[in-house]
Amino acid sequence: MHVSGILKHKDSSAIISAKPTDTIEVVAALLAAHRIGAVLVLDAGGGVAGIISERDIVRGLATHGPAVLNQSVSELMTRRVVACSPYDTVSTIMTRMTEGRFRHMPVMEHGRLVGFISIGDVVKHRLAEATSEVESLRVYVAGGF
């Protein structure tokens, strides 16, 4: 199965994002309001400038204390963002996420952002696949093929 299968079940028009000039306080409120762990940071042209996650904010808090809330996203965001394509396999991106120790990944097609997936989306998709396989095998063994 491919990343495109995950995107079919997500509302790609609802990608939550921030600007590099937003404050950490604004992003923390976004994360809390939407119950998510990271947001993409988009430049003025809509391109991916980075990603800011709960981990980035915690590291900033440990380094700068409460004053971190007034810093701009561009000061804390991860600039080197690993992306995938809709045609990548789910197992490939699971490996990338595990080896890179990150949980969120933008999905790009022809240089354009088409989605944003989390490890939770990937696991949910894999569980649905496994459940479907088990049910198919159950029907096959029971002679209902």
mmCIF file with all atom_site columns, N, CA, C and O in Angstrom, residues 24 55-77:
data_model
loop_
_atom_site.group_PDB
_atom_site.id
_atom_site.type_symbol
_atom_site.label_atom_id
_atom_site.label_alt_id
_atom_site.label_comp_id
_atom_site.label_asym_id
_atom_site.label_entity_id
_atom_site.label_seq_id
_atom_site.pdbx_PDB_ins_code
_atom_site.Cartn_x
_atom_site.Cartn_y
_atom_site.Cartn_z
_atom_site.occupancy
_atom_site.B_iso_or_equiv
_atom_site.pdbx_formal_charge
_atom_site.auth_seq_id
_atom_site.auth_comp_id
_atom_site.auth_asym_id
_atom_site.auth_atom_id
_atom_site.pdbx_PDB_model_num
ATOM 1  N N  . ILE A 1 24 ? 6.009  31.224 19.285 1.00 0.00 ? 24 ILE A N  1
ATOM 2  C CA . ILE A 1 24 ? 5.861  29.878 19.846 1.00 0.00 ? 24 ILE A CA 1
ATOM 3  C C  . ILE A 1 24 ? 4.551  29.787 20.623 1.00 0.00 ? 24 ILE A C  1
ATOM 4  O O  . ILE A 1 24 ? 3.881  28.757 20.598 1.00 0.00 ? 24 ILE A O  1
ATOM 5  N N  . ARG A 1 55 ? 8.287  18.585 20.551 1.00 0.00 ? 55 ARG A N  1
ATOM 6  C CA . ARG A 1 55 ? 9.676  18.345 20.966 1.00 0.00 ? 55 ARG A CA 1
ATOM 7  C C  . ARG A 1 55 ? 10.521 19.610 20.817 1.00 0.00 ? 55 ARG A C  1
ATOM 8  O O  . ARG A 1 55 ? 11.336 19.923 21.677 1.00 0.00 ? 55 ARG A O  1
ATOM 9  N N  . ASP A 1 56 ? 10.347 20.303 19.683 1.00 0.00 ? 56 ASP A N  1
ATOM 10 C CA . ASP A 1 56 ? 11.097 21.547 19.469 1.00 0.00 ? 56 ASP A CA 1
ATOM 11 C C  . ASP A 1 56 ? 10.779 22.567 20.551 1.00 0.00 ? 56 ASP A C  1
ATOM 12 O O  . ASP A 1 56 ? 11.667 23.264 21.047 1.00 0.00 ? 56 ASP A O  1
ATOM 13 N N  . ILE A 1 57 ? 9.510  22.654 20.903 1.00 0.00 ? 57 ILE A N  1
ATOM 14 C CA . ILE A 1 57 ? 9.087  23.621 21.917 1.00 0.00 ? 57 ILE A CA 1
ATOM 15 C C  . ILE A 1 57 ? 9.642  23.251 23.291 1.00 0.00 ? 57 ILE A C  1
ATOM 16 O O  . ILE A 1 57 ? 10.124 24.109 24.028 1.00 0.00 ? 57 ILE A O  1
ATOM 17 N N  . VAL A 1 58 ? 9.621  21.967 23.625 1.00 0.00 ? 58 VAL A N  1
ATOM 18 C CA . VAL A 1 58 ? 10.169 21.524 24.913 1.00 0.00 ? 58 VAL A CA 1
ATOM 19 C C  . VAL A 1 58 ? 11.667 21.813 24.985 1.00 0.00 ? 58 VAL A C  1
ATOM 20 O O  . VAL A 1 58 ? 12.170 22.296 26.006 1.00 0.00 ? 58 VAL A O  1
ATOM 21 N N  . ARG A 1 59 ? 12.385 21.545 23.897 1.00 0.00 ? 59 ARG A N  1
ATOM 22 C CA . ARG A 1 59 ? 13.824 21.851 23.878 1.00 0.00 ? 59 ARG A CA 1
ATOM 23 C C  . ARG A 1 59 ? 14.059 23.357 24.052 1.00 0.00 ? 59 ARG A C  1
ATOM 24 O O  . ARG A 1 59 ? 14.961 23.777 24.776 1.00 0.00 ? 59 ARG A O  1
ATOM 25 N N  . GLY A 1 60 ? 13.243 24.161 23.384 1.00 0.00 ? 60 GLY A N  1
ATOM 26 C CA . GLY A 1 60 ? 13.360 25.616 23.515 1.00 0.00 ? 60 GLY A CA 1
ATOM 27 C C  . GLY A 1 60 ? 13.058 26.076 24.920 1.00 0.00 ? 60 GLY A C  1
ATOM 28 O O  . GLY A 1 60 ? 13.732 26.965 25.456 1.00 0.00 ? 60 GLY A O  1
ATOM 29 N N  . LEU A 1 61 ? 12.068 25.471 25.544 1.00 0.00 ? 61 LEU A N  1
ATOM 30 C CA . LEU A 1 61 ? 11.720 25.815 26.928 1.00 0.00 ? 61 LEU A CA 1
ATOM 31 C C  . LEU A 1 61 ? 12.863 25.461 27.868 1.00 0.00 ? 61 LEU A C  1
ATOM 32 O O  . LEU A 1 61 ? 13.207 26.238 28.767 1.00 0.00 ? 61 LEU A O  1
ATOM 33 N N  . ALA A 1 62 ? 13.496 24.310 27.645 1.00 0.00 ? 62 ALA A N  1
ATOM 34 C CA . ALA A 1 62 ? 14.623 23.896 28.488 1.00 0.00 ? 62 ALA A CA 1
ATOM 35 C C  . ALA A 1 62 ? 15.810 24.846 28.339 1.00 0.00 ? 62 ALA A C  1
ATOM 36 O O  . ALA A 1 62 ? 16.527 25.107 29.300 1.00 0.00 ? 62 ALA A O  1
ATOM 37 N N  . THR A 1 63 ? 15.989 25.370 27.131 1.00 0.00 ? 63 THR A N  1
ATOM 38 C CA . THR A 1 63 ? 17.121 26.260 26.859 1.00 0.00 ? 63 THR A CA 1
ATOM 39 C C  . THR A 1 63 ? 16.846 27.708 27.258 1.00 0.00 ? 63 THR A C  1
ATOM 40 O O  . THR A 1 63 ? 17.702 28.370 27.846 1.00 0.00 ? 63 THR A O  1
ATOM 41 N N  . HIS A 1 64 ? 15.657 28.201 26.924 1.00 0.00 ? 64 HIS A N  1
ATOM 42 C CA . HIS A 1 64 ? 15.356 29.635 27.076 1.00 0.00 ? 64 HIS A CA 1
ATOM 43 C C  . HIS A 1 64 ? 14.373 29.964 28.193 1.00 0.00 ? 64 HIS A C  1
ATOM 44 O O  . HIS A 1 64 ? 14.114 31.139 28.448 1.00 0.00 ? 64 HIS A O  1
ATOM 45 N N  . GLY A 1 65 ? 13.772 28.957 28.786 1.00 0.00 ? 65 GLY A N  1
ATOM 46 C CA . GLY A 1 65 ? 12.774 29.203 29.828 1.00 0.00 ? 65 GLY A CA 1
ATOM 47 C C  . GLY A 1 65 ? 11.486 29.762 29.245 1.00 0.00 ? 65 GLY A C  1
ATOM 48 O O  . GLY A 1 65 ? 11.257 29.683 28.027 1.00 0.00 ? 65 GLY A O  1
ATOM 49 N N  . PRO A 1 66 ? 10.647 30.350 30.072 1.00 0.00 ? 66 PRO A N  1
ATOM 50 C CA . PRO A 1 66 ? 9.341  30.855 29.627 1.00 0.00 ? 66 PRO A CA 1
ATOM 51 C C  . PRO A 1 66 ? 9.421  31.906 28.517 1.00 0.00 ? 66 PRO A C  1
ATOM 52 O O  . PRO A 1 66 ? 8.468  32.093 27.767 1.00 0.00 ? 66 PRO A O  1
ATOM 53 N N  . ALA A 1 67 ? 10.563 32.562 28.392 1.00 0.00 ? 67 ALA A N  1
ATOM 54 C CA . ALA A 1 67 ? 10.724 33.574 27.338 1.00 0.00 ? 67 ALA A CA 1
ATOM 55 C C  . ALA A 1 67 ? 10.613 32.978 25.948 1.00 0.00 ? 67 ALA A C  1
ATOM 56 O O  . ALA A 1 67 ? 10.397 33.703 24.972 1.00 0.00 ? 67 ALA A O  1
ATOM 57 N N  . VAL A 1 68 ? 10.721 31.653 25.854 1.00 0.00 ? 68 VAL A N  1
ATOM 58 C CA . VAL A 1 68 ? 10.623 30.987 24.552 1.00 0.00 ? 68 VAL A CA 1
ATOM 59 C C  . VAL A 1 68 ? 9.270  31.260 23.890 1.00 0.00 ? 68 VAL A C  1
ATOM 60 O O  . VAL A 1 68 ? 9.172  31.287 22.666 1.00 0.00 ? 68 VAL A O  1
ATOM 61 N N  . LEU A 1 69 ? 8.252  31.500 24.684 1.00 0.00 ? 69 LEU A N  1
ATOM 62 C CA . LEU A 1 69 ? 6.909  31.737 24.133 1.00 0.00 ? 69 LEU A CA 1
ATOM 63 C C  . LEU A 1 69 ? 6.859  32.965 23.228 1.00 0.00 ? 69 LEU A C  1
ATOM 64 O O  . LEU A 1 69 ? 6.014  33.047 22.338 1.00 0.00 ? 69 LEU A O  1
ATOM 65 N N  . ASN A 1 70 ? 7.771  33.895 23.436 1.00 0.00 ? 70 ASN A N  1
ATOM 66 C CA . ASN A 1 70 ? 7.798  35.113 22.621 1.00 0.00 ? 70 ASN A CA 1
ATOM 67 C C  . ASN A 1 70 ? 8.731  35.008 21.417 1.00 0.00 ? 70 ASN A C  1
ATOM 68 O O  . ASN A 1 70 ? 8.790  35.933 20.608 1.00 0.00 ? 70 ASN A O  1
ATOM 69 N N  . GLN A 1 71 ? 9.464  33.906 21.316 1.00 0.00 ? 71 GLN A N  1
ATOM 70 C CA . GLN A 1 71 ? 10.360 33.738 20.181 1.00 0.00 ? 71 GLN A CA 1
ATOM 71 C C  . GLN A 1 71 ? 9.566  33.378 18.931 1.00 0.00 ? 71 GLN A C  1
ATOM 72 O O  . GLN A 1 71 ? 8.454  32.848 19.011 1.00 0.00 ? 71 GLN A O  1
ATOM 73 N N  . SER A 1 72 ? 10.173 33.634 17.787 1.00 0.00 ? 72 SER A N  1
ATOM 74 C CA . SER A 1 72 ? 9.504  33.291 16.532 1.00 0.00 ? 72 SER A CA 1
ATOM 75 C C  . SER A 1 72 ? 9.723  31.816 16.218 1.00 0.00 ? 72 SER A C  1
ATOM 76 O O  . SER A 1 72 ? 10.706 31.204 16.653 1.00 0.00 ? 72 SER A O  1
ATOM 77 N N  . VAL A 1 73 ? 8.808  31.266 15.481 1.00 0.00 ? 73 VAL A N  1
ATOM 78 C CA . VAL A 1 73 ? 8.870  29.868 15.063 1.00 0.00 ? 73 VAL A CA 1
ATOM 79 C C  . VAL A 1 73 ? 10.177 29.593 14.319 1.00 0.00 ? 73 VAL A C  1
ATOM 80 O O  . VAL A 1 73 ? 10.796 28.545 14.504 1.00 0.00 ? 73 VAL A O  1
ATOM 81 N N  . SER A 1 74 ? 10.619 30.548 13.521 1.00 0.00 ? 74 SER A N  1
ATOM 82 C CA . SER A 1 74 ? 11.838 30.347 12.728 1.00 0.00 ? 74 SER A CA 1
ATOM 83 C C  . SER A 1 74 ? 13.066 30.099 13.596 1.00 0.00 ? 74 SER A C  1
ATOM 84 O O  . SER A 1 74 ? 14.033 29.490 13.144 1.00 0.00 ? 74 SER A O  1
ATOM 85 N N  . GLU A 1 75 ? 13.028 30.533 14.852 1.00 0.00 ? 75 GLU A N  1
ATOM 86 C CA . GLU A 1 75 ? 14.160 30.335 15.748 1.00 0.00 ? 75 GLU A CA 1
ATOM 87 C C  . GLU A 1 75 ? 14.246 28.913 16.294 1.00 0.00 ? 75 GLU A C  1
ATOM 88 O O  . GLU A 1 75 ? 15.323 28.469 16.681 1.00 0.00 ? 75 GLU A O  1
ATOM 89 N N  . LEU A 1 76 ? 13.122 28.193 16.337 1.00 0.00 ? 76 LEU A N  1
ATOM 90 C CA . LEU A 1 76 ? 13.102 26.853 16.919 1.00 0.00 ? 76 LEU A CA 1
ATOM 91 C C  . LEU A 1 76 ? 12.773 25.731 15.946 1.00 0.00 ? 76 LEU A C  1
ATOM 92 O O  . LEU A 1 76 ? 13.029 24.569 16.246 1.00 0.00 ? 76 LEU A O  1
ATOM 93 N N  . MET A 1 77 ? 12.200 26.076 14.813 1.00 0.00 ? 77 MET A N  1
ATOM 94 C CA . MET A 1 77 ? 11.721 25.031 13.908 1.00 0.00 ? 77 MET A CA 1
ATOM 95 C C  . MET A 1 77 ? 12.860 24.166 13.373 1.00 0.00 ? 77 MET A C  1
ATOM 96 O O  . MET A 1 77 ? 14.009 24.581 13.293 1.00 0.00 ? 77 MET A O  1
#
